[in-house]
PDB file of C-alpha atoms in Angstrom:
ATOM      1  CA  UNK A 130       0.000   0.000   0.000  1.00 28.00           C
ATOM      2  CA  UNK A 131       2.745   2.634   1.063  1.00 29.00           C
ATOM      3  CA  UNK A 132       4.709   1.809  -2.282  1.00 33.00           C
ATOM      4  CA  UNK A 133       1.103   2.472  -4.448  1.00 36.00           C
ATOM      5  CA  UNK A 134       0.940   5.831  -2.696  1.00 48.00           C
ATOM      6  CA  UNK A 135       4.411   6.551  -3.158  1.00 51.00           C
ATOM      7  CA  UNK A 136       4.001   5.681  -6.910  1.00 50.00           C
ATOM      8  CA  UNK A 137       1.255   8.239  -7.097  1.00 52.00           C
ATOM      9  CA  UNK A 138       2.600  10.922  -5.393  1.00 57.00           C
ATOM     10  CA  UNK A 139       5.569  10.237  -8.014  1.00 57.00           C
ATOM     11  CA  UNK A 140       3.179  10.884 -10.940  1.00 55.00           C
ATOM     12  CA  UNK A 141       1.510  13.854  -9.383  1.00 58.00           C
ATOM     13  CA  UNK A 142       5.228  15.560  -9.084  1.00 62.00           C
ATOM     14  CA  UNK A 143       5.569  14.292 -12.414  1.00 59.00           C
ATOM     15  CA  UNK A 144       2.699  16.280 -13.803  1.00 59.00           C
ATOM     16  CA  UNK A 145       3.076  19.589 -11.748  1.00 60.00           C
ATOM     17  CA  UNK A 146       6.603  19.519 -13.250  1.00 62.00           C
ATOM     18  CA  UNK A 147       5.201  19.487 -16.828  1.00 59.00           C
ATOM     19  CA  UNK A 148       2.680  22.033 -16.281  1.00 62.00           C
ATOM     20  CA  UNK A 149       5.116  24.237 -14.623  1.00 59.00           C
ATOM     21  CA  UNK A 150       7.418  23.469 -17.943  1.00 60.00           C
ATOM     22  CA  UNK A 151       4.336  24.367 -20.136  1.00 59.00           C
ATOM     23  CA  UNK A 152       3.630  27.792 -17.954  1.00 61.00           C
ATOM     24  CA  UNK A 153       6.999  28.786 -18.636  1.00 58.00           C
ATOM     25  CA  UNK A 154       7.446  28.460 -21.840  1.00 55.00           C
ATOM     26  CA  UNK A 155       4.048  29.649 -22.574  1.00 60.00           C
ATOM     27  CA  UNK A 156       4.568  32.750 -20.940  1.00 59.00           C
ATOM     28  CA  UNK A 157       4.592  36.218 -22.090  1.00 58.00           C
ATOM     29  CA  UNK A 158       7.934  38.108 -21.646  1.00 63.00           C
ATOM     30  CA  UNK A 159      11.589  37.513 -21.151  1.00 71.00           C
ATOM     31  CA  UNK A 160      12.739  35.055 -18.646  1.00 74.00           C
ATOM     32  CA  UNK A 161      14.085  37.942 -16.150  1.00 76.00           C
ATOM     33  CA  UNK A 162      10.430  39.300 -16.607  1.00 80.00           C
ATOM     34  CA  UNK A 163       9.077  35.971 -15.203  1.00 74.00           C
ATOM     35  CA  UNK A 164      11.112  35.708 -12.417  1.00 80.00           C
ATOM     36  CA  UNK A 165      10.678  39.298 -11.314  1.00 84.00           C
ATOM     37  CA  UNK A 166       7.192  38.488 -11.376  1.00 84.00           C
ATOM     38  CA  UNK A 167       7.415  35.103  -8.979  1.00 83.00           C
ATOM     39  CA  UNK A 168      10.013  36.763  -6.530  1.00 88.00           C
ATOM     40  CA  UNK A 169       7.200  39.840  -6.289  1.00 91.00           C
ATOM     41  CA  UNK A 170       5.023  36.920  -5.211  1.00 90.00           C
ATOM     42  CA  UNK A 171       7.087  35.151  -2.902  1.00 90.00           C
ATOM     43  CA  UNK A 172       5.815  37.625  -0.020  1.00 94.00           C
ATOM     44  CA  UNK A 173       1.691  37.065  -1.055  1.00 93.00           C
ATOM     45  CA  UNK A 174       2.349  33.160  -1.588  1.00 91.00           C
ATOM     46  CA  UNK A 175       4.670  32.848   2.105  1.00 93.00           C
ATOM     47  CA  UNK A 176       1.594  35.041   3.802  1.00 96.00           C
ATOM     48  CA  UNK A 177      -0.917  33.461   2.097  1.00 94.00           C
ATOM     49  CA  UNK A 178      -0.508  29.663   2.862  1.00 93.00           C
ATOM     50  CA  UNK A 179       1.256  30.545   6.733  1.00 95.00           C
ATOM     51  CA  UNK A 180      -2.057  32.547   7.941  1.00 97.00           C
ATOM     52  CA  UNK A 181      -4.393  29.647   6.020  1.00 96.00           C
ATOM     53  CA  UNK A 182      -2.762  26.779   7.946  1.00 96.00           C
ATOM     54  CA  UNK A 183      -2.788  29.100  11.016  1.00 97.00           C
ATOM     55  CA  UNK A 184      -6.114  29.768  10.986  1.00 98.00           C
ATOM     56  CA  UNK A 185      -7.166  26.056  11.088  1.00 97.00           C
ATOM     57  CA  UNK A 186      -4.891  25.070  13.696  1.00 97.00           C
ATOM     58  CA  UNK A 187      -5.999  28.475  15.705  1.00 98.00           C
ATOM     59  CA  UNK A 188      -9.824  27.768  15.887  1.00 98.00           C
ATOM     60  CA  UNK A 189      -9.155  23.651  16.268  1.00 98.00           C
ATOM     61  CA  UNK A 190      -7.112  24.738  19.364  1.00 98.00           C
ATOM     62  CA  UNK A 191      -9.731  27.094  20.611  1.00 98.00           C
ATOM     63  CA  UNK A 192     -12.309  24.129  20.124  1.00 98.00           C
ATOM     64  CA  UNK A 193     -10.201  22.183  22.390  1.00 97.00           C
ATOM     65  CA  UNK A 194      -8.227  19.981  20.396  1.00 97.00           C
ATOM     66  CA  UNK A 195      -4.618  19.559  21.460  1.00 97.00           C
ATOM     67  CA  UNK A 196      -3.123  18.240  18.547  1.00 97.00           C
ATOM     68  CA  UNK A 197      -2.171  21.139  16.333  1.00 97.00           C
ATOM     69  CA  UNK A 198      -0.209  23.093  19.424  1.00 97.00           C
ATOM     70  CA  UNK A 199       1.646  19.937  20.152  1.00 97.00           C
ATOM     71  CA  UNK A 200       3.079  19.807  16.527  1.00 97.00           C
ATOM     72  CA  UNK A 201       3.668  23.216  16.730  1.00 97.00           C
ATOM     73  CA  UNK A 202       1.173  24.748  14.238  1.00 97.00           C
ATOM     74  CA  UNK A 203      -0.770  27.376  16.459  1.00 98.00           C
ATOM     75  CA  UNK A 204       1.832  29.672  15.137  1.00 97.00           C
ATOM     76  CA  UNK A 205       2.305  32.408  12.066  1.00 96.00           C
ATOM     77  CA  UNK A 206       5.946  31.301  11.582  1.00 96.00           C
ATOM     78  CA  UNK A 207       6.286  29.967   7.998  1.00 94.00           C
ATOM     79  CA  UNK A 208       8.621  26.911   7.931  1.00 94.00           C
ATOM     80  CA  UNK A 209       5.861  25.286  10.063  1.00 96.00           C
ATOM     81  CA  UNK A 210       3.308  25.542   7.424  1.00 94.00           C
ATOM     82  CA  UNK A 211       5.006  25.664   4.360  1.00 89.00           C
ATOM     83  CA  UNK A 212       4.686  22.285   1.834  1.00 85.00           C
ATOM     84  CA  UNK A 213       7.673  22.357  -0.547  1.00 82.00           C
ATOM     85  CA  UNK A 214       5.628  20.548  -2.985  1.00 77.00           C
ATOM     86  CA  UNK A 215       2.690  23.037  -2.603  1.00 78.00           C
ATOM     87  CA  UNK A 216       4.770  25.767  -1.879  1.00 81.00           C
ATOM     88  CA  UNK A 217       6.522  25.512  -5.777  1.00 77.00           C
ATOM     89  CA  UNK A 218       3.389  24.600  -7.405  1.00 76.00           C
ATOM     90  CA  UNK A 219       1.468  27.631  -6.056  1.00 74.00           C
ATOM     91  CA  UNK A 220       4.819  29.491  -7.520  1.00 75.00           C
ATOM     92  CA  UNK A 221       5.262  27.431 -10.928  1.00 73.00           C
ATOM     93  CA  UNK A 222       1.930  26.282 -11.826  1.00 71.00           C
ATOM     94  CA  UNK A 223      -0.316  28.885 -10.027  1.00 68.00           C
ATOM     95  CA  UNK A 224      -2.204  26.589  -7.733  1.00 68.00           C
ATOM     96  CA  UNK A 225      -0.769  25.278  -4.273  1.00 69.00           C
ATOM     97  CA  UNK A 226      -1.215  24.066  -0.661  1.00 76.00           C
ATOM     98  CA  UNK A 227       0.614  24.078   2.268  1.00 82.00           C
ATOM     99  CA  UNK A 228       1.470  21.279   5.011  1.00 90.00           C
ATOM    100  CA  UNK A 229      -2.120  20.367   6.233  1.00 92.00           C
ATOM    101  CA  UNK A 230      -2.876  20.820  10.265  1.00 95.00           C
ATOM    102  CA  UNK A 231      -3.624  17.733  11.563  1.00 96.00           C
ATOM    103  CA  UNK A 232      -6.967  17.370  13.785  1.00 96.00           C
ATOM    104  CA  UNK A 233      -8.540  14.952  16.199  1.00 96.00           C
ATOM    105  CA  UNK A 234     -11.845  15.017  15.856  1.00 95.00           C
ATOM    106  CA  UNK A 235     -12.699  13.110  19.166  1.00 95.00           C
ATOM    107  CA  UNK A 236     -11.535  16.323  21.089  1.00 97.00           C
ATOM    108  CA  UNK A 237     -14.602  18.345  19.890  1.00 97.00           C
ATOM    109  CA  UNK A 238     -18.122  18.682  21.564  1.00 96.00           C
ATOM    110  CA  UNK A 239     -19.921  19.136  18.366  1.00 96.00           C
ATOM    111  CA  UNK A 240     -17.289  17.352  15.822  1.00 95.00           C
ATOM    112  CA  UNK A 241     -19.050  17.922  12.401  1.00 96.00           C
ATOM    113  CA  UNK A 242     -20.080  21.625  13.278  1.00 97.00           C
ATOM    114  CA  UNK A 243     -16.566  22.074  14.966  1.00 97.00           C
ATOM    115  CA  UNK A 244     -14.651  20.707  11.663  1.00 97.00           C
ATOM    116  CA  UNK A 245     -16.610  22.770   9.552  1.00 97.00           C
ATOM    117  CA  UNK A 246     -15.366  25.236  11.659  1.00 98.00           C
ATOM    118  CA  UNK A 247     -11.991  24.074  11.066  1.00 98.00           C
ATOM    119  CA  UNK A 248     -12.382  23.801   7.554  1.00 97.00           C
ATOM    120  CA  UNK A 249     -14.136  27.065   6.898  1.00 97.00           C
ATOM    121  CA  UNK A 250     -11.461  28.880   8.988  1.00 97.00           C
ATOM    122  CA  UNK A 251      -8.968  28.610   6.444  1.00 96.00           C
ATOM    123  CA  UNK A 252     -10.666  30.513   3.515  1.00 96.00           C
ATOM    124  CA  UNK A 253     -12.222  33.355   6.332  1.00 97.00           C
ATOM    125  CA  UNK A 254      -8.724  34.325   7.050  1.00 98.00           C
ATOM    126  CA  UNK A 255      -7.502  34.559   3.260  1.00 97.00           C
ATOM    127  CA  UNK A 256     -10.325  37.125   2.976  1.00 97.00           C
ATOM    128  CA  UNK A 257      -9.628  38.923   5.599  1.00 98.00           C
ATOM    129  CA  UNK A 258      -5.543  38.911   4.970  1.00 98.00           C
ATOM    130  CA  UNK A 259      -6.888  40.204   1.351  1.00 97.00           C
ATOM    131  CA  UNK A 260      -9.219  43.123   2.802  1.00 97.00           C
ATOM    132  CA  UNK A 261      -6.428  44.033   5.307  1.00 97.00           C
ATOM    133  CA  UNK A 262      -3.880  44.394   2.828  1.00 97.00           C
ATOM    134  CA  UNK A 263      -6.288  46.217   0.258  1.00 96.00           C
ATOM    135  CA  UNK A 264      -6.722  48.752   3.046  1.00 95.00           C
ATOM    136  CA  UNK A 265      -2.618  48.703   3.505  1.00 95.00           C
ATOM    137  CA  UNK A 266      -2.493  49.619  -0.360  1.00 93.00           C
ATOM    138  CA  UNK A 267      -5.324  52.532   0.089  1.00 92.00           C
ATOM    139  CA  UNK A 268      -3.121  54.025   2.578  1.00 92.00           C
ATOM    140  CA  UNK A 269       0.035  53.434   0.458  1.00 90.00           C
ATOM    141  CA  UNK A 270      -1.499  54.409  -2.856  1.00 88.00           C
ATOM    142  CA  UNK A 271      -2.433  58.172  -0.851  1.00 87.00           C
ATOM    143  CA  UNK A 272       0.971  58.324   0.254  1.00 86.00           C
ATOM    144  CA  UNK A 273       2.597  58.620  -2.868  1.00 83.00           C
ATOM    145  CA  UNK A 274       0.193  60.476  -4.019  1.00 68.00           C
ATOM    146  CA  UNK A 275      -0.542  58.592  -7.325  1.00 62.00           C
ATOM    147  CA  UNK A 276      -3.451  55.741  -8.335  1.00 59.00           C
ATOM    148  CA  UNK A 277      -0.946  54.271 -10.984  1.00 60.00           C
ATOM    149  CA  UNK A 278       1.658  52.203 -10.016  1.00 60.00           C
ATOM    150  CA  UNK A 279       4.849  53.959  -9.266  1.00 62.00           C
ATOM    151  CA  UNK A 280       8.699  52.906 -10.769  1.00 69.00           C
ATOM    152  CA  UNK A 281      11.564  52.247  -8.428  1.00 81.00           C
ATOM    153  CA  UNK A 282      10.902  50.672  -4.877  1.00 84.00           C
ATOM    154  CA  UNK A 283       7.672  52.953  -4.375  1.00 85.00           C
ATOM    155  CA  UNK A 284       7.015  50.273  -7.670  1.00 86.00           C
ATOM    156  CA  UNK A 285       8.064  47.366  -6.607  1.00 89.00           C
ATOM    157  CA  UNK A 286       5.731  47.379  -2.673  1.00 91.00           C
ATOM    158  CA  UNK A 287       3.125  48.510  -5.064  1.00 91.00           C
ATOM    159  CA  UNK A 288       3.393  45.130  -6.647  1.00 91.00           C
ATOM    160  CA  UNK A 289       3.863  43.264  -3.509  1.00 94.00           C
ATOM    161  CA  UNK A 290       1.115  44.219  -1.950  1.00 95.00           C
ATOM    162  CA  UNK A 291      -1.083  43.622  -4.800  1.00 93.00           C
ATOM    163  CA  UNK A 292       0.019  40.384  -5.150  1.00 94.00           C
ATOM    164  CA  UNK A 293      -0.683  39.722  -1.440  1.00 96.00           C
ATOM    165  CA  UNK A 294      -4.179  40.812  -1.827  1.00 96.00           C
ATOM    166  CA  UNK A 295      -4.424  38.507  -5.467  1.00 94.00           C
ATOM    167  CA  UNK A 296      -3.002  35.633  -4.058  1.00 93.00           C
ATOM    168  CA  UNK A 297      -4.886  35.160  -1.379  1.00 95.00           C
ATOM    169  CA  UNK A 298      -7.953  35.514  -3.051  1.00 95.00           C
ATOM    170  CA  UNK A 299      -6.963  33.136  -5.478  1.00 92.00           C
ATOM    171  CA  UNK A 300      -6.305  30.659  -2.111  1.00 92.00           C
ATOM    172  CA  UNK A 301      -9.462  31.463  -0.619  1.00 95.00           C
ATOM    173  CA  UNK A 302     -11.609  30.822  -3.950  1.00 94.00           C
ATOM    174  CA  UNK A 303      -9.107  27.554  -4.705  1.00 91.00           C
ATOM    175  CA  UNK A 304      -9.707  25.860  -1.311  1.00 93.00           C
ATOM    176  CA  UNK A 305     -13.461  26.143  -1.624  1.00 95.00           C
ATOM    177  CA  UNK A 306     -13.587  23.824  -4.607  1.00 94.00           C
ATOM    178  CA  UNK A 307     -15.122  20.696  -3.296  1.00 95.00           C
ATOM    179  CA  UNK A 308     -12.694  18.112  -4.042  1.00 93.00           C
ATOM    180  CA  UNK A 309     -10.574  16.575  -1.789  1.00 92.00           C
ATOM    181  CA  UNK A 310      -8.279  17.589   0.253  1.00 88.00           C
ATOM    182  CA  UNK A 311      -9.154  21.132  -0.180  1.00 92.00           C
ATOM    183  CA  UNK A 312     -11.326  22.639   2.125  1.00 95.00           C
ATOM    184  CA  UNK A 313     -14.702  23.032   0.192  1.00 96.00           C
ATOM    185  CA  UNK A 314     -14.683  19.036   0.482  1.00 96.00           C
ATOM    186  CA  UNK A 315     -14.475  19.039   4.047  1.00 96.00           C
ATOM    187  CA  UNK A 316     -17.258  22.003   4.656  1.00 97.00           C
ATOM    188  CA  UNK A 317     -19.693  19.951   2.092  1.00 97.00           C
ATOM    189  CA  UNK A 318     -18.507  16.899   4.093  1.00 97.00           C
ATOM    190  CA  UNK A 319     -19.930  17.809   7.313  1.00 96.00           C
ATOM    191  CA  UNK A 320     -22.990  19.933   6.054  1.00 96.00           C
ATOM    192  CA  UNK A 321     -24.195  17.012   4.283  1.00 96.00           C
ATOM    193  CA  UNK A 322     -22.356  14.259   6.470  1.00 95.00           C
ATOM    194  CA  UNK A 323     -20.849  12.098   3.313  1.00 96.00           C
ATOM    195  CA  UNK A 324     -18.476  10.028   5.687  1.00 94.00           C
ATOM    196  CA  UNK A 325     -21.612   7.716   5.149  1.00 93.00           C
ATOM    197  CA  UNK A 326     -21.143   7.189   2.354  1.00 94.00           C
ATOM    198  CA  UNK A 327     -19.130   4.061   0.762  1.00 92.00           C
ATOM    199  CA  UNK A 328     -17.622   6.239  -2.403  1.00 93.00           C
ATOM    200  CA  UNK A 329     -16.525   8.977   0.397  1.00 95.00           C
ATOM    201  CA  UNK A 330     -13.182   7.076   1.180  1.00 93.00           C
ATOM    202  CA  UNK A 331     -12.278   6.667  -2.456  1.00 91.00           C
ATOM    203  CA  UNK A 332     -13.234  10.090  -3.652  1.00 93.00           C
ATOM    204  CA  UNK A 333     -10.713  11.396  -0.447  1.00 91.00           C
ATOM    205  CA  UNK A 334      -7.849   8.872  -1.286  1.00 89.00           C
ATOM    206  CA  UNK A 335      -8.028   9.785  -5.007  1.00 88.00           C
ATOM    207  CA  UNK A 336      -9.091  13.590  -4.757  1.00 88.00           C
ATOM    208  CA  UNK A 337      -5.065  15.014  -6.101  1.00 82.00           C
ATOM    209  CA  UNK A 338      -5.531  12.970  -9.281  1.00 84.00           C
ATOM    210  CA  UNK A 339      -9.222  14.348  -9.379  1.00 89.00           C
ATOM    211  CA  UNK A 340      -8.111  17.870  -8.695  1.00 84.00           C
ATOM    212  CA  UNK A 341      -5.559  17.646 -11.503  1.00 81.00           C
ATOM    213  CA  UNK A 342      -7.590  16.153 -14.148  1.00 85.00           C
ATOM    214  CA  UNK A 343      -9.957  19.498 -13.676  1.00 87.00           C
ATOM    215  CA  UNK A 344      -7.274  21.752 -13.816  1.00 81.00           C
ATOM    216  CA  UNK A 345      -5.597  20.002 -16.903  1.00 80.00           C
ATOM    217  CA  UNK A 346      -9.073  20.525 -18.234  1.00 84.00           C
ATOM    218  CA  UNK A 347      -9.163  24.026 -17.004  1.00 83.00           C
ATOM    219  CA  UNK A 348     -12.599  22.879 -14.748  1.00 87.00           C
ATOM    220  CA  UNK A 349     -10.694  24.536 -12.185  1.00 85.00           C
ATOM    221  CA  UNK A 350     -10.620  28.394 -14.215  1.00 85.00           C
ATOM    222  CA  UNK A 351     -14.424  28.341 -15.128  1.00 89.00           C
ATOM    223  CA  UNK A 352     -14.733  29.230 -10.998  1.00 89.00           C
ATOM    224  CA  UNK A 353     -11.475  30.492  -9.751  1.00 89.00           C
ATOM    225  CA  UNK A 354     -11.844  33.221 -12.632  1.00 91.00           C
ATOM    226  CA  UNK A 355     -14.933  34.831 -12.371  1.00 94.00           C
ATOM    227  CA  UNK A 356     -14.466  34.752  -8.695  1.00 94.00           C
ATOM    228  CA  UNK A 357     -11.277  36.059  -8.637  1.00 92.00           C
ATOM    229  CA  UNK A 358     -12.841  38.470 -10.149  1.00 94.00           C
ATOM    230  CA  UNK A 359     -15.853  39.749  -8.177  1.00 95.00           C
ATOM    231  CA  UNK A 360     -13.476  40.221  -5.010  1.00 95.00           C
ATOM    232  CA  UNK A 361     -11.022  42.345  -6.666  1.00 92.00           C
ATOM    233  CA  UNK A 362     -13.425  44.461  -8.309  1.00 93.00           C
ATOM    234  CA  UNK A 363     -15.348  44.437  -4.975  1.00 93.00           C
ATOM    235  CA  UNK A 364     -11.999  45.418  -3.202  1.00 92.00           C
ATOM    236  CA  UNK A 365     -10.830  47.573  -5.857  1.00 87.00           C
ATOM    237  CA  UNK A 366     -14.188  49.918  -4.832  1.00 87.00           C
ATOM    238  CA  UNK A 367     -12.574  50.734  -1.718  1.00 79.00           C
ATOM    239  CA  UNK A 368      -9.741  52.098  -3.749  1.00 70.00           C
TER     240      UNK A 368
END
């Protein structure tokens, strides 16, 4: 069994190495442009997936489950949160994940409503990392005086911050996708209660290969793009 799942996670490498090839060398602009680009994200993709993981081992604490503050995960510090794997696809391929927080359900009063807490957590504090910093950008953009985006370093923490804000909208609309293991499988699984269902185990077990296939299909951009979308253009009124 171990060796099966280690052949799979082979192949799943496999393919987020191609499609990172593909993005590449499908992209617009010079290679310097391209890496400009990801190293202006580094700061949105680090905050991004540290405060999502954080936020689900925060409110699983708080509901009295031990576990995550015993691995060390009630905490904002990035190397406890960070997924290499995940961490280079969000940065390659444009979707990602970081090391999931580990629960134990038997610590909660109310376990389904208390994972959905869990699970919802995660996406609440992307939005709110993405308000906060659109209000950090209001105040920058009326320092300098200017709407459009300044040259030099004024430039460049233009860009950073935007991509904070974009990234962690794209997290929060990503991780509500119901398919496993993101979290809009785990908030559908304990509204509706599916872990009674037979096919539930082999939709969780299989749900990377699942995920992939709709992104190879580009499933994935019919939702992440108009939603994407609405919350930039609904943070961009505050600008």
């Amino acid at each position: 069994m171990r060796q099966a799942n280690n052949s799979s996670t082979i192949i799943f490498v496999l393919l987020l190495v191609l499609m990172a090839v593909n993005n590449i060398r499908n992209g617009s602009g010079s290679i310097g442009d391209w890496i400009l680009q990801e190293i202006l994200m580094l700061p949105g993709i680090i905050i991004g997936l540290s405060f999502h993981e954080y936020a689900h081992a925060f409110v699983s604490d708080k509901l009295g489950d031990p576990l995550p503050r015993i691995q060390g995960r009630v905490t904002l510090n990035p190397m406890a949160h960070i997924d290499f794997v995940g961490f280079v696809a969000l940065l390659f391929v444009g979707f990602g994940w970081g090391r999931p927080v580990e629960i134990d359900p038997r610590n909660y009063k109310h376990p389904r409503r208390d994972e959905f807490l869990v699970a919802f957590a995660g996406v609440i504090m992307n939005l709110l990392v993405a308000f906060v910093f659109t209000l950090v950008l209001k105040g920058y953009i009326a320092a300098v005086g200017y709407y459009a985006a300044p040259t030099g370093i004024q430039g460049t923490l233009y860009h950073i911050i935007l991509y904070v804000i974009y990234i962690n909208i794209v997290l929060m609309i990503f991780n509500l996708i119901p398919i496993p293991p993101l979290d809009g499988f785990n908030i559908i699984t304990q509204i509706f209660n599916l872990r009674r269902y037979r096919w539930w185990d082999k939709v969780y077990q299989y749900g990377y290969f699942i995920l992939l296939l709709l992104i190879l299909l580009n499933f994935t951009d019919r939702i992440l793009t108009p939603g994407v979308q609405f919350f930039l253009q609904l943070f961009g009124q505050l600008l």
